[in-house]
């Protein structure tokens, strides 16, 4: 079986005849599986041209969807044995993941939007698949702040995550270069903050500029649509509102949010280049009230059932303006804080309490460890494993997303044709050998590792096709790492050659889905970016 991610067990009877779907094949959705039935009819029905009418009982020409509480919550059992095809899951989510496997078994054309085969040509191998995920958090962070992706592109990525059994989409909605979510009480956040006059083309060291104004944002209804679409596919959303750094777009819209006693914040515009920005939020009560207002709307748009976590960034916050600001220094003395790191921790702790009072959990990049971590906060460990290890050993939940391993904006090859090469070379095999649990982590700490996440920063990804190129096929390797319980814990012992063989079938699936991935032989001519400066780093990345 060429399934990706690899299931826990897959028993195939090669000598048995294949099972054929027909226009009479009915779909029986038992209680709790109605949403999966809607998805299966809409996708598989469109691809095969089969109607899948409602029906139960009678003959065996049917597909049965059922919840079996005896299975793990996201686990499933798929049976094709010449009688009724059965997809059973420990919950609706488990049934949905089983339906994704069912679609893969039908072949790559089952992932298309209209039939390219006659209705009688859809066959299934006789097989029993039993499966369940290794980690509960199998995520992707999509940066829509640096380069905006329209709503339809986000919905498409929801489908791509679902096809790979990934279940968390972390949307990086705000940064220095743009504010991407409508906040009705603060309209200038999108009237001003969602647009920049020009964009640095390539790495910040590049001398090239794209002088086309860039921007966009999601309305309240756009967000509600994205959330509902993801929920139907059993994907949780994590909204990120970055603070107290990465905030120039917000300060450009509302200058009083910045450190007005050390910089003319009224002269700031939405940032048009990349890097770590010195303009950070002022530690005032007004700033706290402003962001509480922002978050009230965010919590309404991202309900707790689909978004229990809210990401508040907390990373790359230079302290120079606070050091130079009499108002910030007075605040440090007033609150009895341990310097500027304590001031950043004060920001995070305030919103940790505020979110907890509303039934949510704060998660932030591992810099929130500086100055002391808020008791209920979780950590996205991006600078390596160390922050995640420290947090987990201290009893905090962790998502492992070390840049040296799973930053998909990093280049995929060392060749000269790689478009805008950023960072270390991280090949398909490198990602396949990523291990979320570092050696030496105590069992108690390992229990706090919620899972893993691949991060997609879009400074040098100006379009959907560029995002596709950087993300795929490496996301398939990441998905197997996050899902499969069959992979050895020792990365060196993993069967990458076997994975490559299965990828031959998976490339056809990606073709059917319209994904503009990096071919195994290197970029196609139109995927290259000659003359656009990147920031390649040579050598093997440190395992920190």
Short mmCIF file of C-alpha atoms in Angstrom, two decimals:
data_model
loop_
_atom_site.label_atom_id
_atom_site.label_comp_id
_atom_site.label_asym_id
_atom_site.label_seq_id
_atom_site.Cartn_x
_atom_site.Cartn_y
_atom_site.Cartn_z
CA UNK A 1 0.00 0.00 0.00
CA UNK A 2 1.36 3.44 -0.93
CA UNK A 3 -0.44 5.25 1.89
CA UNK A 4 0.92 8.50 3.36
CA UNK A 5 1.16 8.84 6.28
CA UNK A 6 1.95 5.18 6.87
CA UNK A 7 -0.76 3.46 8.94
CA UNK A 8 -0.07 1.42 12.05
CA UNK A 9 -1.23 -1.82 10.40
CA UNK A 10 -2.38 -2.59 6.88
CA UNK A 11 -3.38 -6.15 5.99
CA UNK A 12 -3.89 -6.75 2.28
CA UNK A 13 -5.04 -9.96 0.59
CA UNK A 14 -3.38 -9.86 -2.85
CA UNK A 15 -5.19 -12.99 -4.06
CA UNK A 16 -8.66 -11.61 -3.33
CA UNK A 17 -10.54 -9.71 -6.05
CA UNK A 18 -10.80 -5.94 -5.93
CA UNK A 19 -14.07 -4.40 -4.79
CA UNK A 20 -15.86 -2.14 -7.26
CA UNK A 21 -17.91 0.95 -6.43
CA UNK A 22 -20.98 1.45 -8.59
CA UNK A 23 -23.66 4.11 -9.15
CA UNK A 24 -25.81 1.99 -6.79
CA UNK A 25 -23.25 2.17 -3.95
CA UNK A 26 -25.05 3.69 -0.98
CA UNK A 27 -23.60 5.67 1.92
CA UNK A 28 -24.80 4.75 5.39
CA UNK A 29 -23.94 7.44 7.96
CA UNK A 30 -24.59 6.21 11.46
CA UNK A 31 -25.09 8.70 14.34
CA UNK A 32 -22.21 11.14 14.76
CA UNK A 33 -20.82 10.71 11.23
CA UNK A 34 -23.15 13.01 9.30
CA UNK A 35 -20.44 15.65 8.73
CA UNK A 36 -18.04 13.03 7.35
CA UNK A 37 -20.78 11.84 5.00
CA UNK A 38 -21.28 15.39 3.72
CA UNK A 39 -17.55 15.74 3.07
CA UNK A 40 -17.29 12.33 1.39
CA UNK A 41 -20.19 13.01 -0.97
CA UNK A 42 -18.89 16.49 -1.85
CA UNK A 43 -15.32 15.37 -2.58
CA UNK A 44 -15.40 11.72 -3.56
CA UNK A 45 -18.75 12.15 -5.26
CA UNK A 46 -17.36 14.96 -7.42
CA UNK A 47 -14.20 13.01 -8.29
CA UNK A 48 -15.95 9.73 -9.17
CA UNK A 49 -19.27 10.95 -10.49
CA UNK A 50 -20.99 8.51 -8.13
CA UNK A 51 -24.05 9.79 -6.24
CA UNK A 52 -23.60 7.78 -3.00
CA UNK A 53 -27.32 7.90 -2.09
CA UNK A 54 -28.42 7.50 1.52
CA UNK A 55 -29.20 3.99 2.54
CA UNK A 56 -28.78 1.24 5.08
CA UNK A 57 -29.60 -2.42 5.29
CA UNK A 58 -30.26 -4.38 2.15
CA UNK A 59 -27.39 -5.61 0.05
CA UNK A 60 -23.68 -5.09 0.69
CA UNK A 61 -23.12 -2.41 -1.95
CA UNK A 62 -22.64 0.37 0.57
CA UNK A 63 -20.08 2.31 2.55
CA UNK A 64 -20.82 2.35 6.28
CA UNK A 65 -19.56 5.19 8.52
CA UNK A 66 -19.76 4.51 12.26
CA UNK A 67 -18.35 5.70 15.57
CA UNK A 68 -16.86 2.95 17.74
CA UNK A 69 -16.03 4.32 21.22
CA UNK A 70 -13.65 1.41 21.72
CA UNK A 71 -11.18 2.95 19.26
CA UNK A 72 -8.80 5.82 20.14
CA UNK A 73 -10.45 9.26 19.63
CA UNK A 74 -8.67 9.92 16.32
CA UNK A 75 -8.12 6.26 15.52
CA UNK A 76 -9.96 4.36 12.82
CA UNK A 77 -10.53 0.93 11.33
CA UNK A 78 -11.17 0.59 7.59
CA UNK A 79 -12.36 -2.74 6.22
CA UNK A 80 -12.86 -3.72 2.58
CA UNK A 81 -13.60 -7.46 2.55
CA UNK A 82 -16.13 -8.08 -0.23
CA UNK A 83 -19.02 -7.21 2.04
CA UNK A 84 -20.02 -3.68 3.11
CA UNK A 85 -17.03 -1.31 3.22
CA UNK A 86 -16.74 -0.05 6.79
CA UNK A 87 -15.00 3.05 8.12
CA UNK A 88 -15.17 3.12 11.92
CA UNK A 89 -13.54 5.69 14.19
CA UNK A 90 -13.25 6.42 17.88
CA UNK A 91 -14.93 9.76 17.12
CA UNK A 92 -16.14 11.64 14.06
CA UNK A 93 -12.52 12.79 13.63
CA UNK A 94 -11.33 9.18 13.48
CA UNK A 95 -14.00 8.36 10.89
CA UNK A 96 -12.84 11.37 8.86
CA UNK A 97 -9.20 10.25 8.88
CA UNK A 98 -10.37 6.81 7.81
CA UNK A 99 -12.30 8.41 4.95
CA UNK A 100 -9.08 10.14 3.85
CA UNK A 101 -7.39 6.73 3.69
CA UNK A 102 -10.40 5.34 1.76
CA UNK A 103 -9.93 8.12 -0.80
CA UNK A 104 -6.21 7.32 -1.16
CA UNK A 105 -7.02 3.65 -1.77
CA UNK A 106 -9.12 4.62 -4.78
CA UNK A 107 -6.11 6.17 -6.51
CA UNK A 108 -4.88 9.64 -7.32
CA UNK A 109 -7.84 10.48 -9.57
CA UNK A 110 -10.11 10.25 -6.53
CA UNK A 111 -8.56 13.53 -5.36
CA UNK A 112 -9.71 15.46 -8.43
CA UNK A 113 -12.69 17.81 -8.60
CA UNK A 114 -14.45 16.08 -11.49
CA UNK A 115 -14.33 12.54 -12.90
CA UNK A 116 -11.65 11.59 -15.40
CA UNK A 117 -12.57 7.89 -15.28
CA UNK A 118 -15.89 6.19 -16.10
CA UNK A 119 -18.17 5.49 -13.16
CA UNK A 120 -17.51 1.72 -13.30
CA UNK A 121 -13.71 2.12 -12.99
CA UNK A 122 -13.44 2.78 -9.24
CA UNK A 123 -12.05 -0.21 -7.38
CA UNK A 124 -10.72 -0.85 -3.89
CA UNK A 125 -8.16 -3.44 -2.80
CA UNK A 126 -9.26 -6.01 -0.19
CA UNK A 127 -7.68 -4.56 2.89
CA UNK A 128 -7.99 -3.93 6.63
CA UNK A 129 -6.32 -0.75 7.90
CA UNK A 130 -6.10 0.01 11.62
CA UNK A 131 -4.53 3.29 12.58
CA UNK A 132 -4.26 6.07 15.16
CA UNK A 133 -1.97 9.12 15.42
CA UNK A 134 1.18 9.40 17.47
CA UNK A 135 0.59 13.05 18.44
CA UNK A 136 -2.57 15.02 19.15
CA UNK A 137 -1.06 18.26 17.75
CA UNK A 138 -0.06 17.85 14.11
CA UNK A 139 0.22 21.40 12.92
CA UNK A 140 1.23 23.87 10.25
CA UNK A 141 1.85 27.57 10.86
CA UNK A 142 0.94 29.65 7.81
CA UNK A 143 2.25 33.23 7.81
CA UNK A 144 -0.37 35.35 6.04
CA UNK A 145 0.99 38.60 7.50
CA UNK A 146 4.17 38.96 5.41
CA UNK A 147 2.43 37.97 2.18
CA UNK A 148 -1.34 37.84 2.29
CA UNK A 149 -3.08 34.69 1.05
CA UNK A 150 -6.70 35.25 -0.03
CA UNK A 151 -9.43 33.34 1.77
CA UNK A 152 -9.81 30.72 -0.97
CA UNK A 153 -6.10 29.89 -0.73
CA UNK A 154 -6.46 29.38 3.03
CA UNK A 155 -9.44 27.07 2.47
CA UNK A 156 -7.35 25.15 -0.06
CA UNK A 157 -4.60 24.71 2.55
CA UNK A 158 -7.16 23.41 5.02
CA UNK A 159 -7.97 20.70 2.48
CA UNK A 160 -4.27 19.96 1.92
CA UNK A 161 -3.69 19.60 5.67
CA UNK A 162 -6.70 17.29 5.95
CA UNK A 163 -5.43 15.14 3.08
CA UNK A 164 -2.27 14.55 5.12
CA UNK A 165 -4.10 13.93 8.43
CA UNK A 166 -2.79 17.17 9.95
CA UNK A 167 -5.20 18.74 12.41
CA UNK A 168 -3.95 22.20 13.48
CA UNK A 169 -3.70 25.33 11.32
CA UNK A 170 -1.88 28.16 13.09
CA UNK A 171 -2.59 31.44 11.27
CA UNK A 172 0.02 34.17 11.82
CA UNK A 173 -2.37 37.09 11.38
CA UNK A 174 -0.37 40.16 12.43
CA UNK A 175 3.17 41.41 12.08
CA UNK A 176 5.18 44.52 11.21
CA UNK A 177 4.33 44.05 7.53
CA UNK A 178 0.58 43.72 7.82
CA UNK A 179 -2.54 43.24 9.96
CA UNK A 180 -4.82 40.60 8.42
CA UNK A 181 -7.98 40.31 10.52
CA UNK A 182 -10.83 42.83 10.67
CA UNK A 183 -11.35 44.33 14.14
CA UNK A 184 -14.54 46.35 13.98
CA UNK A 185 -13.86 48.54 17.00
CA UNK A 186 -10.44 49.50 15.61
CA UNK A 187 -11.05 49.98 11.86
CA UNK A 188 -7.65 51.58 11.17
CA UNK A 189 -5.96 48.26 11.87
CA UNK A 190 -7.12 47.17 8.41
CA UNK A 191 -7.68 50.55 6.76
CA UNK A 192 -4.02 51.43 7.44
CA UNK A 193 -2.33 48.37 8.91
CA UNK A 194 -3.35 45.87 6.21
CA UNK A 195 -1.47 47.65 3.40
CA UNK A 196 2.15 48.46 2.65
CA UNK A 197 3.34 50.70 -0.18
CA UNK A 198 6.02 48.33 -1.46
CA UNK A 199 7.80 45.09 -0.59
CA UNK A 200 11.41 44.00 -0.38
CA UNK A 201 11.94 41.40 -3.15
CA UNK A 202 14.00 38.59 -1.67
CA UNK A 203 16.04 38.72 1.52
CA UNK A 204 16.43 42.10 3.23
CA UNK A 205 19.99 42.29 1.83
CA UNK A 206 18.54 42.36 -1.67
CA UNK A 207 18.52 45.66 -3.56
CA UNK A 208 15.33 44.68 -5.38
CA UNK A 209 11.89 46.09 -4.59
CA UNK A 210 8.38 45.26 -5.73
CA UNK A 211 6.72 48.67 -5.94
CA UNK A 212 3.20 47.23 -6.15
CA UNK A 213 1.25 48.03 -2.96
CA UNK A 214 0.58 44.80 -1.10
CA UNK A 215 -2.10 43.88 1.38
CA UNK A 216 -5.44 42.40 2.25
CA UNK A 217 -7.32 41.10 5.26
CA UNK A 218 -10.03 38.69 6.31
CA UNK A 219 -13.43 40.07 7.24
CA UNK A 220 -15.35 38.66 10.18
CA UNK A 221 -17.38 36.51 7.79
CA UNK A 222 -14.21 35.30 6.05
CA UNK A 223 -12.86 34.09 9.39
CA UNK A 224 -16.15 32.45 10.32
CA UNK A 225 -16.12 30.63 6.98
CA UNK A 226 -12.52 29.46 7.46
CA UNK A 227 -13.27 28.26 11.00
CA UNK A 228 -16.40 26.38 9.94
CA UNK A 229 -14.67 24.85 6.90
CA UNK A 230 -11.79 23.65 9.07
CA UNK A 231 -14.11 22.29 11.76
CA UNK A 232 -15.93 20.18 9.18
CA UNK A 233 -12.50 18.66 8.43
CA UNK A 234 -11.60 18.24 12.12
CA UNK A 235 -8.87 20.88 12.00
CA UNK A 236 -8.40 23.30 14.88
CA UNK A 237 -7.44 26.93 14.26
CA UNK A 238 -4.82 28.79 16.31
CA UNK A 239 -5.03 32.55 15.69
CA UNK A 240 -1.84 34.52 16.35
CA UNK A 241 -1.92 38.19 17.36
CA UNK A 242 1.74 39.12 17.87
CA UNK A 243 2.80 41.24 20.86
CA UNK A 244 4.70 43.11 22.26
CA UNK A 245 7.13 42.94 19.30
CA UNK A 246 6.35 42.51 15.60
CA UNK A 247 3.78 45.28 16.01
CA UNK A 248 4.68 48.10 13.59
CA UNK A 249 1.55 47.62 11.48
CA UNK A 250 -0.61 48.18 14.57
CA UNK A 251 1.49 51.18 15.65
CA UNK A 252 1.27 52.69 12.16
CA UNK A 253 -2.53 52.50 12.47
CA UNK A 254 -2.68 53.72 16.10
CA UNK A 255 0.56 55.60 16.94
CA UNK A 256 -0.31 55.89 20.65
CA UNK A 257 0.42 52.16 20.98
CA UNK A 258 4.15 52.80 20.48
CA UNK A 259 6.83 54.33 22.68
CA UNK A 260 6.01 57.92 21.82
CA UNK A 261 8.55 59.36 24.26
CA UNK A 262 11.50 57.93 22.28
CA UNK A 263 10.26 57.71 18.66
CA UNK A 264 7.92 59.68 16.43
CA UNK A 265 5.40 56.89 16.04
CA UNK A 266 3.09 59.10 13.96
CA UNK A 267 5.72 58.98 11.20
CA UNK A 268 5.75 55.17 11.05
CA UNK A 269 4.15 53.26 8.20
CA UNK A 270 3.55 49.56 7.68
CA UNK A 271 7.03 48.06 7.35
CA UNK A 272 8.16 47.17 3.84
CA UNK A 273 11.19 45.01 4.57
CA UNK A 274 12.12 41.98 6.68
CA UNK A 275 13.98 41.33 9.89
CA UNK A 276 13.60 42.17 13.58
CA UNK A 277 11.87 45.51 13.96
CA UNK A 278 12.82 47.89 16.82
CA UNK A 279 9.31 49.39 17.16
CA UNK A 280 7.52 47.58 19.97
CA UNK A 281 4.41 48.24 22.03
CA UNK A 282 4.47 50.69 24.93
CA UNK A 283 3.82 49.06 28.33
CA UNK A 284 0.79 51.19 29.15
CA UNK A 285 -2.68 50.44 30.46
CA UNK A 286 -4.03 51.87 27.21
CA UNK A 287 -2.09 49.24 25.23
CA UNK A 288 -3.47 46.47 27.44
CA UNK A 289 -7.05 47.72 27.02
CA UNK A 290 -6.56 48.07 23.27
CA UNK A 291 -5.38 44.48 22.83
CA UNK A 292 -8.07 43.19 25.17
CA UNK A 293 -10.53 44.78 22.74
CA UNK A 294 -8.78 43.09 19.82
CA UNK A 295 -8.84 39.73 21.56
CA UNK A 296 -12.52 40.02 22.50
CA UNK A 297 -13.34 40.04 18.80
CA UNK A 298 -10.78 37.33 18.05
CA UNK A 299 -12.32 35.02 20.68
CA UNK A 300 -15.74 35.60 19.17
CA UNK A 301 -14.46 34.74 15.69
CA UNK A 302 -12.46 31.70 16.84
CA UNK A 303 -14.76 29.87 19.32
CA UNK A 304 -13.29 27.72 22.07
CA UNK A 305 -14.51 24.43 20.59
CA UNK A 306 -12.25 24.91 17.55
CA UNK A 307 -9.61 27.26 18.99
CA UNK A 308 -8.79 26.41 22.62
CA UNK A 309 -5.34 28.02 22.16
CA UNK A 310 -4.61 31.65 21.23
CA UNK A 311 -1.06 32.45 20.13
CA UNK A 312 0.36 35.80 21.26
CA UNK A 313 3.78 35.61 19.64
CA UNK A 314 6.12 37.04 22.26
CA UNK A 315 9.18 36.53 20.05
CA UNK A 316 11.95 38.81 18.80
CA UNK A 317 11.05 41.78 20.99
CA UNK A 318 14.02 44.19 21.09
CA UNK A 319 14.23 46.04 24.41
CA UNK A 320 16.11 49.16 23.21
CA UNK A 321 13.09 51.45 23.15
CA UNK A 322 12.05 50.33 26.63
CA UNK A 323 15.56 50.99 27.91
CA UNK A 324 15.46 54.51 26.45
CA UNK A 325 11.86 55.26 27.47
CA UNK A 326 11.33 57.14 30.76
CA UNK A 327 7.73 55.91 30.76
CA UNK A 328 8.78 52.26 30.35
CA UNK A 329 11.44 52.58 33.05
CA UNK A 330 8.90 54.14 35.39
CA UNK A 331 6.58 51.21 34.70
CA UNK A 332 9.32 48.72 35.54
CA UNK A 333 9.89 50.47 38.88
CA UNK A 334 6.16 50.78 39.57
CA UNK A 335 5.58 47.07 39.00
CA UNK A 336 8.80 45.95 40.69
CA UNK A 337 9.93 44.06 37.63
CA UNK A 338 13.34 42.56 36.86
CA UNK A 339 14.25 44.90 34.03
CA UNK A 340 13.07 44.80 30.46
CA UNK A 341 12.77 41.00 30.30
CA UNK A 342 10.40 41.29 33.23
CA UNK A 343 8.39 43.83 31.28
CA UNK A 344 7.93 41.40 28.41
CA UNK A 345 6.90 38.70 30.89
CA UNK A 346 4.41 41.18 32.41
CA UNK A 347 2.73 41.55 29.02
CA UNK A 348 2.49 37.79 28.56
CA UNK A 349 1.32 37.07 32.10
CA UNK A 350 -1.41 39.72 31.84
CA UNK A 351 -2.89 38.10 28.75
CA UNK A 352 -2.38 34.59 30.09
CA UNK A 353 -4.67 35.50 33.01
CA UNK A 354 -7.07 37.36 30.72
CA UNK A 355 -7.41 34.40 28.35
CA UNK A 356 -7.68 31.86 31.17
CA UNK A 357 -10.59 33.81 32.66
CA UNK A 358 -12.35 33.29 29.31
CA UNK A 359 -11.63 29.59 29.05
CA UNK A 360 -8.69 29.81 26.64
CA UNK A 361 -5.01 28.98 26.83
CA UNK A 362 -2.13 31.18 25.78
CA UNK A 363 0.63 29.77 23.63
CA UNK A 364 3.69 31.72 22.51
CA UNK A 365 7.13 31.37 20.94
CA UNK A 366 9.84 30.20 23.33
CA UNK A 367 10.98 33.76 24.14
CA UNK A 368 8.04 33.91 26.55
CA UNK A 369 10.30 31.87 28.85
CA UNK A 370 12.41 35.02 29.34
CA UNK A 371 11.53 36.76 32.57
CA UNK A 372 9.47 33.82 33.80
CA UNK A 373 6.71 31.84 32.12
CA UNK A 374 3.06 32.39 32.93
CA UNK A 375 1.76 29.33 34.79
CA UNK A 376 -0.82 28.20 32.23
CA UNK A 377 1.07 29.15 29.09
CA UNK A 378 2.23 26.66 26.46
CA UNK A 379 5.34 27.08 24.34
CA UNK A 380 6.05 26.81 20.62
CA UNK A 381 9.72 25.81 20.69
CA UNK A 382 11.18 27.40 17.53
CA UNK A 383 14.82 28.29 18.27
CA UNK A 384 15.67 24.63 18.73
CA UNK A 385 14.68 21.96 21.23
CA UNK A 386 16.12 23.71 24.30
CA UNK A 387 13.20 26.03 25.02
CA UNK A 388 10.74 23.19 24.64
CA UNK A 389 12.78 20.89 26.86
CA UNK A 390 13.04 23.56 29.59
CA UNK A 391 9.34 24.29 29.42
CA UNK A 392 8.31 20.62 29.40
CA UNK A 393 10.60 19.78 32.32
CA UNK A 394 8.96 22.66 34.21
CA UNK A 395 5.51 21.18 33.55
CA UNK A 396 4.38 23.35 30.62
CA UNK A 397 2.86 21.97 27.44
CA UNK A 398 5.03 22.26 24.34
CA UNK A 399 4.72 22.12 20.56
CA UNK A 400 8.04 21.24 18.93
CA UNK A 401 8.77 23.32 15.81
CA UNK A 402 12.57 23.86 15.76
CA UNK A 403 13.65 26.02 12.85
CA UNK A 404 16.68 23.82 12.16
CA UNK A 405 14.35 20.96 11.23
CA UNK A 406 10.84 22.07 10.24
CA UNK A 407 10.98 25.65 8.96
CA UNK A 408 9.74 25.02 5.44
CA UNK A 409 10.87 28.43 4.21
CA UNK A 410 14.42 27.03 4.46
CA UNK A 411 15.84 25.82 1.14
CA UNK A 412 15.40 22.25 -0.03
CA UNK A 413 18.68 21.84 -1.87
CA UNK A 414 22.09 23.48 -2.12
CA UNK A 415 21.95 23.90 -5.88
CA UNK A 416 22.10 27.31 -7.58
CA UNK A 417 18.58 27.05 -9.02
CA UNK A 418 16.76 27.08 -5.68
CA UNK A 419 14.50 30.16 -5.64
CA UNK A 420 15.52 32.80 -3.03
CA UNK A 421 17.51 30.31 -0.90
CA UNK A 422 16.96 30.86 2.82
CA UNK A 423 18.67 29.11 5.73
CA UNK A 424 20.08 25.61 5.94
CA UNK A 425 19.42 22.91 3.40
CA UNK A 426 16.49 20.84 4.65
CA UNK A 427 15.79 18.05 2.20
CA UNK A 428 12.79 15.73 2.09
CA UNK A 429 14.93 13.16 3.89
CA UNK A 430 15.98 15.65 6.55
CA UNK A 431 12.35 16.38 7.39
CA UNK A 432 11.54 12.66 7.39
CA UNK A 433 14.25 12.17 10.01
CA UNK A 434 12.96 14.95 12.29
CA UNK A 435 12.15 13.56 15.74
CA UNK A 436 9.85 15.72 17.93
CA UNK A 437 10.97 14.05 21.19
CA UNK A 438 14.67 14.78 21.80
CA UNK A 439 16.81 12.14 23.53
CA UNK A 440 17.08 12.47 27.28
CA UNK A 441 13.65 13.99 27.84
CA UNK A 442 12.15 12.49 30.97
CA UNK A 443 8.90 10.51 30.58
CA UNK A 444 7.07 13.14 32.64
CA UNK A 445 8.34 15.92 30.39
CA UNK A 446 7.64 13.93 27.21
CA UNK A 447 3.99 13.75 28.24
CA UNK A 448 3.89 17.56 27.96
CA UNK A 449 4.93 17.50 24.28
CA UNK A 450 1.57 17.99 22.59
CA UNK A 451 3.08 17.31 19.18
CA UNK A 452 4.90 19.00 16.34
CA UNK A 453 4.39 21.80 13.87
CA UNK A 454 5.95 22.82 10.56
CA UNK A 455 6.26 26.59 10.13
CA UNK A 456 5.87 28.43 6.82
CA UNK A 457 7.19 32.00 6.96
CA UNK A 458 6.33 33.87 3.78
CA UNK A 459 8.80 36.78 3.54
CA UNK A 460 10.10 35.38 0.24
CA UNK A 461 6.89 33.60 -0.80
CA UNK A 462 4.86 36.14 -2.72
CA UNK A 463 2.22 33.80 -4.14
CA UNK A 464 0.37 30.54 -3.65
CA UNK A 465 2.67 28.78 -6.12
CA UNK A 466 5.75 29.83 -4.11
CA UNK A 467 4.15 28.56 -0.91
CA UNK A 468 3.37 25.26 -2.63
CA UNK A 469 6.98 24.94 -3.81
CA UNK A 470 8.42 25.45 -0.32
CA UNK A 471 5.88 23.33 1.51
CA UNK A 472 5.62 20.31 -0.76
CA UNK A 473 6.67 17.55 -0.86
CA UNK A 474 8.28 18.09 2.55
CA UNK A 475 4.91 18.42 4.28
CA UNK A 476 4.18 14.79 3.37
CA UNK A 477 7.32 13.73 5.27
CA UNK A 478 6.40 15.92 8.22
CA UNK A 479 2.86 14.50 8.27
CA UNK A 480 4.21 10.97 8.53
CA UNK A 481 6.52 11.99 11.39
CA UNK A 482 3.64 13.61 13.30
CA UNK A 483 1.10 10.85 12.64
CA UNK A 484 2.71 7.47 12.21
CA UNK A 485 3.38 5.22 15.19
CA UNK A 486 5.37 2.89 12.88
CA UNK A 487 8.40 5.14 12.60
CA UNK A 488 11.38 4.19 14.77
CA UNK A 489 12.20 6.78 17.43
CA UNK A 490 15.78 6.70 16.14
CA UNK A 491 15.66 8.90 13.01
CA UNK A 492 18.60 7.06 11.47
CA UNK A 493 16.64 3.80 11.53
CA UNK A 494 13.75 5.12 9.45
CA UNK A 495 13.14 3.59 6.03
CA UNK A 496 13.48 6.66 3.85
CA UNK A 497 13.91 4.54 0.72
CA UNK A 498 10.51 2.98 1.41
CA UNK A 499 9.01 6.42 1.95
CA UNK A 500 10.45 7.58 -1.38
CA UNK A 501 8.82 4.59 -3.11
CA UNK A 502 5.45 5.53 -1.60
CA UNK A 503 6.03 9.15 -2.63
CA UNK A 504 5.95 8.07 -6.28
CA UNK A 505 2.21 7.47 -5.83
CA UNK A 506 1.83 10.53 -3.64
CA UNK A 507 3.25 12.86 -6.29
CA UNK A 508 0.35 11.77 -8.48
CA UNK A 509 -2.04 12.70 -5.67
CA UNK A 510 -0.40 16.12 -5.36
CA UNK A 511 -0.74 16.53 -9.14
CA UNK A 512 -4.44 15.71 -8.89
CA UNK A 513 -4.80 18.31 -6.11
CA UNK A 514 -3.05 20.95 -8.24
CA UNK A 515 -0.11 21.35 -5.87
CA UNK A 516 2.88 23.05 -7.50
CA UNK A 517 5.49 21.13 -5.50
CA UNK A 518 9.24 20.98 -5.97
CA UNK A 519 9.93 18.04 -8.31
CA UNK A 520 12.47 15.46 -7.07
CA UNK A 521 14.84 16.51 -9.85
CA UNK A 522 14.86 20.18 -8.91
CA UNK A 523 12.86 23.30 -9.71
CA UNK A 524 11.16 23.70 -13.06
CA UNK A 525 12.29 26.74 -15.07
CA UNK A 526 9.36 28.88 -13.96
CA UNK A 527 9.95 27.99 -10.28
CA UNK A 528 13.41 29.56 -10.21
CA UNK A 529 14.10 33.18 -9.17
CA UNK A 530 17.43 34.11 -10.80
CA UNK A 531 19.02 37.25 -9.41
CA UNK A 532 16.84 37.47 -6.29
CA UNK A 533 19.11 37.46 -3.23
CA UNK A 534 18.46 34.98 -0.42
CA UNK A 535 20.30 34.12 2.79
CA UNK A 536 21.70 30.60 2.45
CA UNK A 537 23.55 29.12 5.43
CA UNK A 538 26.12 26.42 4.72
CA UNK A 539 26.81 23.33 6.75
CA UNK A 540 24.72 21.13 9.00
CA UNK A 541 22.28 22.98 11.27
CA UNK A 542 23.07 22.79 14.98
CA UNK A 543 20.94 20.40 17.00
CA UNK A 544 20.24 22.80 19.87
#
